[in-house]
mmCIF file of C-alpha atoms in Angstrom:
data_model
loop_
_atom_site.group_PDB
_atom_site.id
_atom_site.type_symbol
_atom_site.label_atom_id
_atom_site.label_comp_id
_atom_site.label_asym_id
_atom_site.label_seq_id
_atom_site.Cartn_x
_atom_site.Cartn_y
_atom_site.Cartn_z
ATOM 1 C CA UNK E 89 -57.137 -53.514 -29.991
ATOM 2 C CA UNK E 90 -58.888 -51.100 -31.358
ATOM 3 C CA UNK E 91 -60.202 -51.229 -34.951
ATOM 4 C CA UNK E 92 -60.320 -48.004 -37.353
ATOM 5 C CA UNK E 93 -62.841 -47.826 -39.975
ATOM 6 C CA UNK E 94 -62.218 -45.353 -42.625
ATOM 7 C CA UNK E 95 -65.573 -43.076 -43.790
ATOM 8 C CA UNK E 96 -66.465 -41.421 -47.193
ATOM 9 C CA UNK E 97 -64.323 -38.566 -45.444
ATOM 10 C CA UNK E 98 -61.018 -39.697 -44.466
ATOM 11 C CA UNK E 99 -60.270 -37.398 -42.248
ATOM 12 C CA UNK E 100 -63.227 -38.706 -40.401
ATOM 13 C CA UNK E 101 -62.579 -42.035 -38.395
ATOM 14 C CA UNK E 102 -64.889 -45.156 -36.495
ATOM 15 C CA UNK E 103 -63.269 -46.406 -33.714
ATOM 16 C CA UNK E 104 -64.313 -49.967 -32.143
ATOM 17 C CA UNK E 105 -61.899 -50.731 -29.444
ATOM 18 C CA UNK E 106 -62.529 -54.554 -28.299
ATOM 19 C CA UNK E 107 -64.688 -55.543 -25.244
ATOM 20 C CA UNK E 108 -63.748 -58.278 -22.877
ATOM 21 C CA UNK E 109 -67.372 -60.076 -21.566
ATOM 22 C CA UNK E 110 -68.411 -62.463 -18.873
ATOM 23 C CA UNK E 111 -71.978 -63.161 -17.355
ATOM 24 C CA UNK E 112 -71.166 -60.103 -15.323
ATOM 25 C CA UNK E 113 -71.128 -57.455 -18.548
ATOM 26 C CA UNK E 114 -68.088 -56.197 -20.437
ATOM 27 C CA UNK E 115 -65.175 -54.264 -19.847
ATOM 28 C CA UNK E 116 -63.359 -52.111 -22.695
ATOM 29 C CA UNK E 117 -60.667 -50.039 -22.795
ATOM 30 C CA UNK E 118 -61.825 -46.634 -24.810
ATOM 31 C CA UNK E 119 -59.028 -44.582 -25.006
ATOM 32 C CA UNK E 120 -55.789 -45.627 -24.521
ATOM 33 C CA UNK E 121 -52.892 -42.659 -25.795
ATOM 34 C CA UNK E 122 -50.399 -45.245 -26.560
ATOM 35 C CA UNK E 123 -52.542 -47.380 -28.613
ATOM 36 C CA UNK E 124 -54.400 -44.976 -30.085
ATOM 37 C CA UNK E 125 -50.932 -42.713 -31.105
ATOM 38 C CA UNK E 126 -49.537 -46.681 -32.301
ATOM 39 C CA UNK E 127 -52.815 -46.445 -34.693
ATOM 40 C CA UNK E 128 -52.037 -43.070 -35.748
ATOM 41 C CA UNK E 129 -54.564 -40.785 -33.818
ATOM 42 C CA UNK E 130 -51.964 -39.052 -31.368
ATOM 43 C CA UNK E 131 -54.186 -36.483 -30.240
ATOM 44 C CA UNK E 132 -53.411 -35.101 -26.513
ATOM 45 C CA UNK E 133 -57.407 -34.686 -25.220
ATOM 46 C CA UNK E 134 -57.694 -32.090 -22.240
ATOM 47 C CA UNK E 135 -61.321 -32.031 -21.339
ATOM 48 C CA UNK E 136 -64.644 -34.721 -21.350
ATOM 49 C CA UNK E 137 -68.054 -33.307 -22.145
ATOM 50 C CA UNK E 138 -70.879 -35.059 -21.089
ATOM 51 C CA UNK E 139 -74.132 -35.078 -22.208
ATOM 52 C CA UNK E 140 -77.996 -36.444 -21.136
ATOM 53 C CA UNK E 141 -80.736 -36.228 -23.492
ATOM 54 C CA UNK E 142 -83.882 -37.117 -22.358
ATOM 55 C CA UNK E 143 -86.267 -37.220 -25.333
ATOM 56 C CA UNK E 144 -85.721 -39.108 -28.354
ATOM 57 C CA UNK E 145 -85.453 -36.683 -31.406
ATOM 58 C CA UNK E 146 -83.518 -34.168 -29.202
ATOM 59 C CA UNK E 147 -80.944 -32.485 -32.026
ATOM 60 C CA UNK E 148 -77.562 -31.128 -30.704
ATOM 61 C CA UNK E 149 -75.606 -29.579 -33.139
ATOM 62 C CA UNK E 150 -73.970 -28.748 -35.463
ATOM 63 C CA UNK E 151 -71.422 -27.211 -33.702
ATOM 64 C CA UNK E 152 -67.896 -26.350 -33.190
ATOM 65 C CA UNK E 153 -64.939 -24.158 -32.313
ATOM 66 C CA UNK E 154 -62.719 -21.885 -34.225
ATOM 67 C CA UNK E 155 -59.373 -21.430 -33.694
ATOM 68 C CA UNK E 156 -57.741 -20.769 -32.045
ATOM 69 C CA UNK E 157 -60.129 -23.127 -29.738
ATOM 70 C CA UNK E 158 -60.587 -25.528 -32.381
ATOM 71 C CA UNK E 159 -61.201 -29.198 -31.216
ATOM 72 C CA UNK E 160 -61.177 -32.572 -32.305
ATOM 73 C CA UNK E 161 -63.556 -35.055 -30.717
ATOM 74 C CA UNK E 162 -63.574 -38.513 -29.841
ATOM 75 C CA UNK E 163 -67.437 -39.246 -29.541
ATOM 76 C CA UNK E 164 -69.362 -42.417 -27.770
ATOM 77 C CA UNK E 165 -72.624 -43.155 -26.230
ATOM 78 C CA UNK E 166 -72.633 -45.291 -23.186
ATOM 79 C CA UNK E 167 -76.958 -45.436 -22.887
ATOM 80 C CA UNK E 168 -79.125 -45.113 -25.626
ATOM 81 C CA UNK E 169 -78.580 -44.365 -29.730
ATOM 82 C CA UNK E 170 -77.233 -41.467 -31.619
ATOM 83 C CA UNK E 171 -77.449 -40.264 -35.319
ATOM 84 C CA UNK E 172 -74.308 -38.711 -35.088
ATOM 85 C CA UNK E 173 -72.800 -36.222 -37.800
ATOM 86 C CA UNK E 174 -70.230 -34.485 -38.618
ATOM 87 C CA UNK E 175 -70.115 -31.764 -41.827
ATOM 88 C CA UNK E 176 -66.303 -31.120 -43.236
ATOM 89 C CA UNK E 177 -66.440 -26.788 -43.117
ATOM 90 C CA UNK E 178 -63.228 -26.949 -44.069
ATOM 91 C CA UNK E 179 -63.110 -24.633 -47.266
ATOM 92 C CA UNK E 180 -59.926 -25.605 -49.461
ATOM 93 C CA UNK E 181 -61.297 -29.510 -48.895
ATOM 94 C CA UNK E 182 -62.063 -31.183 -51.467
ATOM 95 C CA UNK E 183 -64.830 -32.852 -48.981
ATOM 96 C CA UNK E 184 -65.764 -29.264 -48.504
ATOM 97 C CA UNK E 185 -70.020 -29.375 -47.322
ATOM 98 C CA UNK E 186 -70.115 -33.375 -47.296
ATOM 99 C CA UNK E 187 -70.951 -35.324 -44.033
ATOM 100 C CA UNK E 188 -70.697 -38.218 -42.459
ATOM 101 C CA UNK E 189 -73.514 -39.957 -40.392
ATOM 102 C CA UNK E 190 -72.910 -43.332 -38.661
ATOM 103 C CA UNK E 191 -75.074 -44.828 -35.725
ATOM 104 C CA UNK E 192 -73.134 -44.999 -32.741
ATOM 105 C CA UNK E 193 -75.276 -46.843 -29.509
ATOM 106 C CA UNK E 194 -73.771 -48.423 -26.295
ATOM 107 C CA UNK E 195 -74.553 -51.604 -27.192
ATOM 108 C CA UNK E 196 -72.466 -51.107 -30.416
ATOM 109 C CA UNK E 197 -69.396 -49.165 -28.918
ATOM 110 C CA UNK E 198 -68.674 -47.414 -31.724
ATOM 111 C CA UNK E 199 -66.973 -43.890 -31.416
ATOM 112 C CA UNK E 200 -66.793 -40.905 -34.078
ATOM 113 C CA UNK E 201 -63.282 -39.018 -34.333
ATOM 114 C CA UNK E 202 -64.363 -35.969 -35.553
ATOM 115 C CA UNK E 203 -60.987 -33.627 -36.297
ATOM 116 C CA UNK E 204 -60.665 -29.945 -36.177
ATOM 117 C CA UNK E 205 -62.441 -28.779 -39.095
ATOM 118 C CA UNK E 206 -65.735 -30.265 -39.239
ATOM 119 C CA UNK E 207 -68.911 -29.066 -37.764
ATOM 120 C CA UNK E 208 -70.267 -31.822 -34.728
ATOM 121 C CA UNK E 209 -74.212 -32.948 -34.110
ATOM 122 C CA UNK E 210 -76.544 -35.603 -32.962
ATOM 123 C CA UNK E 211 -79.946 -36.646 -33.463
ATOM 124 C CA UNK E 212 -80.761 -39.511 -30.318
ATOM 125 C CA UNK E 213 -82.849 -42.545 -31.563
ATOM 126 C CA UNK E 214 -83.489 -43.482 -27.725
ATOM 127 C CA UNK E 215 -84.681 -41.533 -24.882
ATOM 128 C CA UNK E 216 -82.503 -41.039 -21.933
ATOM 129 C CA UNK E 217 -79.478 -41.207 -24.479
ATOM 130 C CA UNK E 218 -75.781 -40.374 -22.513
ATOM 131 C CA UNK E 219 -73.088 -38.993 -24.639
ATOM 132 C CA UNK E 220 -69.588 -39.062 -23.847
ATOM 133 C CA UNK E 221 -66.697 -37.397 -25.730
ATOM 134 C CA UNK E 222 -63.767 -36.261 -25.366
ATOM 135 C CA UNK E 223 -61.922 -32.895 -26.970
ATOM 136 C CA UNK E 224 -58.657 -31.437 -28.074
ATOM 137 C CA UNK E 225 -59.036 -27.912 -26.635
ATOM 138 C CA UNK E 226 -60.937 -26.314 -23.695
ATOM 139 C CA UNK E 227 -64.379 -24.414 -24.330
ATOM 140 C CA UNK E 228 -64.122 -21.389 -24.965
ATOM 141 C CA UNK E 229 -67.380 -19.489 -25.672
ATOM 142 C CA UNK E 230 -65.781 -16.874 -27.462
ATOM 143 C CA UNK E 231 -64.938 -19.373 -30.124
ATOM 144 C CA UNK E 232 -68.290 -21.414 -30.452
ATOM 145 C CA UNK E 233 -70.293 -21.484 -33.421
ATOM 146 C CA UNK E 234 -72.865 -23.342 -35.203
ATOM 147 C CA UNK E 235 -74.032 -24.680 -38.433
ATOM 148 C CA UNK E 236 -78.082 -25.317 -39.409
ATOM 149 C CA UNK E 237 -78.493 -28.862 -38.895
ATOM 150 C CA UNK E 238 -81.071 -29.218 -41.676
ATOM 151 C CA UNK E 239 -79.432 -27.098 -44.222
ATOM 152 C CA UNK E 240 -80.842 -28.533 -47.535
ATOM 153 C CA UNK E 241 -77.239 -28.058 -49.034
ATOM 154 C CA UNK E 242 -76.069 -30.140 -46.659
ATOM 155 C CA UNK E 243 -78.045 -33.106 -47.839
ATOM 156 C CA UNK E 244 -78.112 -34.838 -44.321
ATOM 157 C CA UNK E 245 -81.143 -37.800 -43.795
ATOM 158 C CA UNK E 246 -81.710 -36.692 -40.340
ATOM 159 C CA UNK E 247 -84.224 -39.142 -38.536
ATOM 160 C CA UNK E 248 -86.206 -36.201 -37.707
ATOM 161 C CA UNK E 249 -87.487 -33.325 -39.413
ATOM 162 C CA UNK E 250 -87.011 -29.542 -38.409
ATOM 163 C CA UNK E 251 -90.724 -29.518 -37.235
ATOM 164 C CA UNK E 252 -90.551 -32.720 -34.619
ATOM 165 C CA UNK E 253 -87.052 -31.895 -33.827
ATOM 166 C CA UNK E 254 -86.271 -30.732 -30.531
ATOM 167 C CA UNK E 255 -83.684 -28.325 -30.443
ATOM 168 C CA UNK E 256 -82.136 -25.469 -28.176
ATOM 169 C CA UNK E 257 -82.719 -21.664 -28.658
ATOM 170 C CA UNK E 258 -78.995 -21.458 -30.291
ATOM 171 C CA UNK E 259 -79.215 -24.787 -32.288
ATOM 172 C CA UNK E 260 -82.660 -23.278 -33.739
ATOM 173 C CA UNK E 261 -80.360 -19.744 -35.027
ATOM 174 C CA UNK E 262 -77.365 -21.397 -36.690
ATOM 175 C CA UNK E 263 -76.552 -20.148 -40.298
ATOM 176 C CA UNK E 264 -76.732 -22.208 -43.115
ATOM 177 C CA UNK E 265 -73.366 -23.721 -44.926
ATOM 178 C CA UNK E 266 -73.668 -20.250 -47.843
ATOM 179 C CA UNK E 267 -73.708 -18.145 -44.761
ATOM 180 C CA UNK E 268 -70.732 -19.454 -42.563
ATOM 181 C CA UNK E 269 -67.547 -17.156 -42.286
ATOM 182 C CA UNK E 270 -64.118 -19.132 -43.452
ATOM 183 C CA UNK E 271 -63.367 -20.457 -40.114
ATOM 184 C CA UNK E 272 -61.070 -23.186 -41.822
ATOM 185 C CA UNK E 273 -59.057 -22.742 -44.914
#
């Protein structure tokens, strides 16, 4: 059984799968192609990614891949907590430039479905946070792009300032939305 919650941007979904718990812990089925398809999410995931961020305040993103290697993502946390963000970068979309932000944690078991045409990123809220996400296209370095996480035009209320954020060298150099080429129409 799974629960699908709508967000302020209809294409982005929060998904929670049922947990079966006892004194040992819990069991949950985080992905079942048939059940997800029956619920209207019929995606062909081809790769799983796993990241570990040591310090709290680590920001990864905002990242996306351009066509023909654009990716849907299904994001979840297996240890710790994150502030997870999806930004609509589809120029013809009525929600272009708007975002969805949600807290995902190992404890709440929520997953965020980030569709093609969205930049994705997160900030860790606890040390040693581990994030796992499925994608629908293989990694293609020549199609790997980013968007400045702290672009004021996005108005994302990040839990960390740029000065305090721990970023990769690449994530320091991403353009603002106004400077981003049109990858998705």
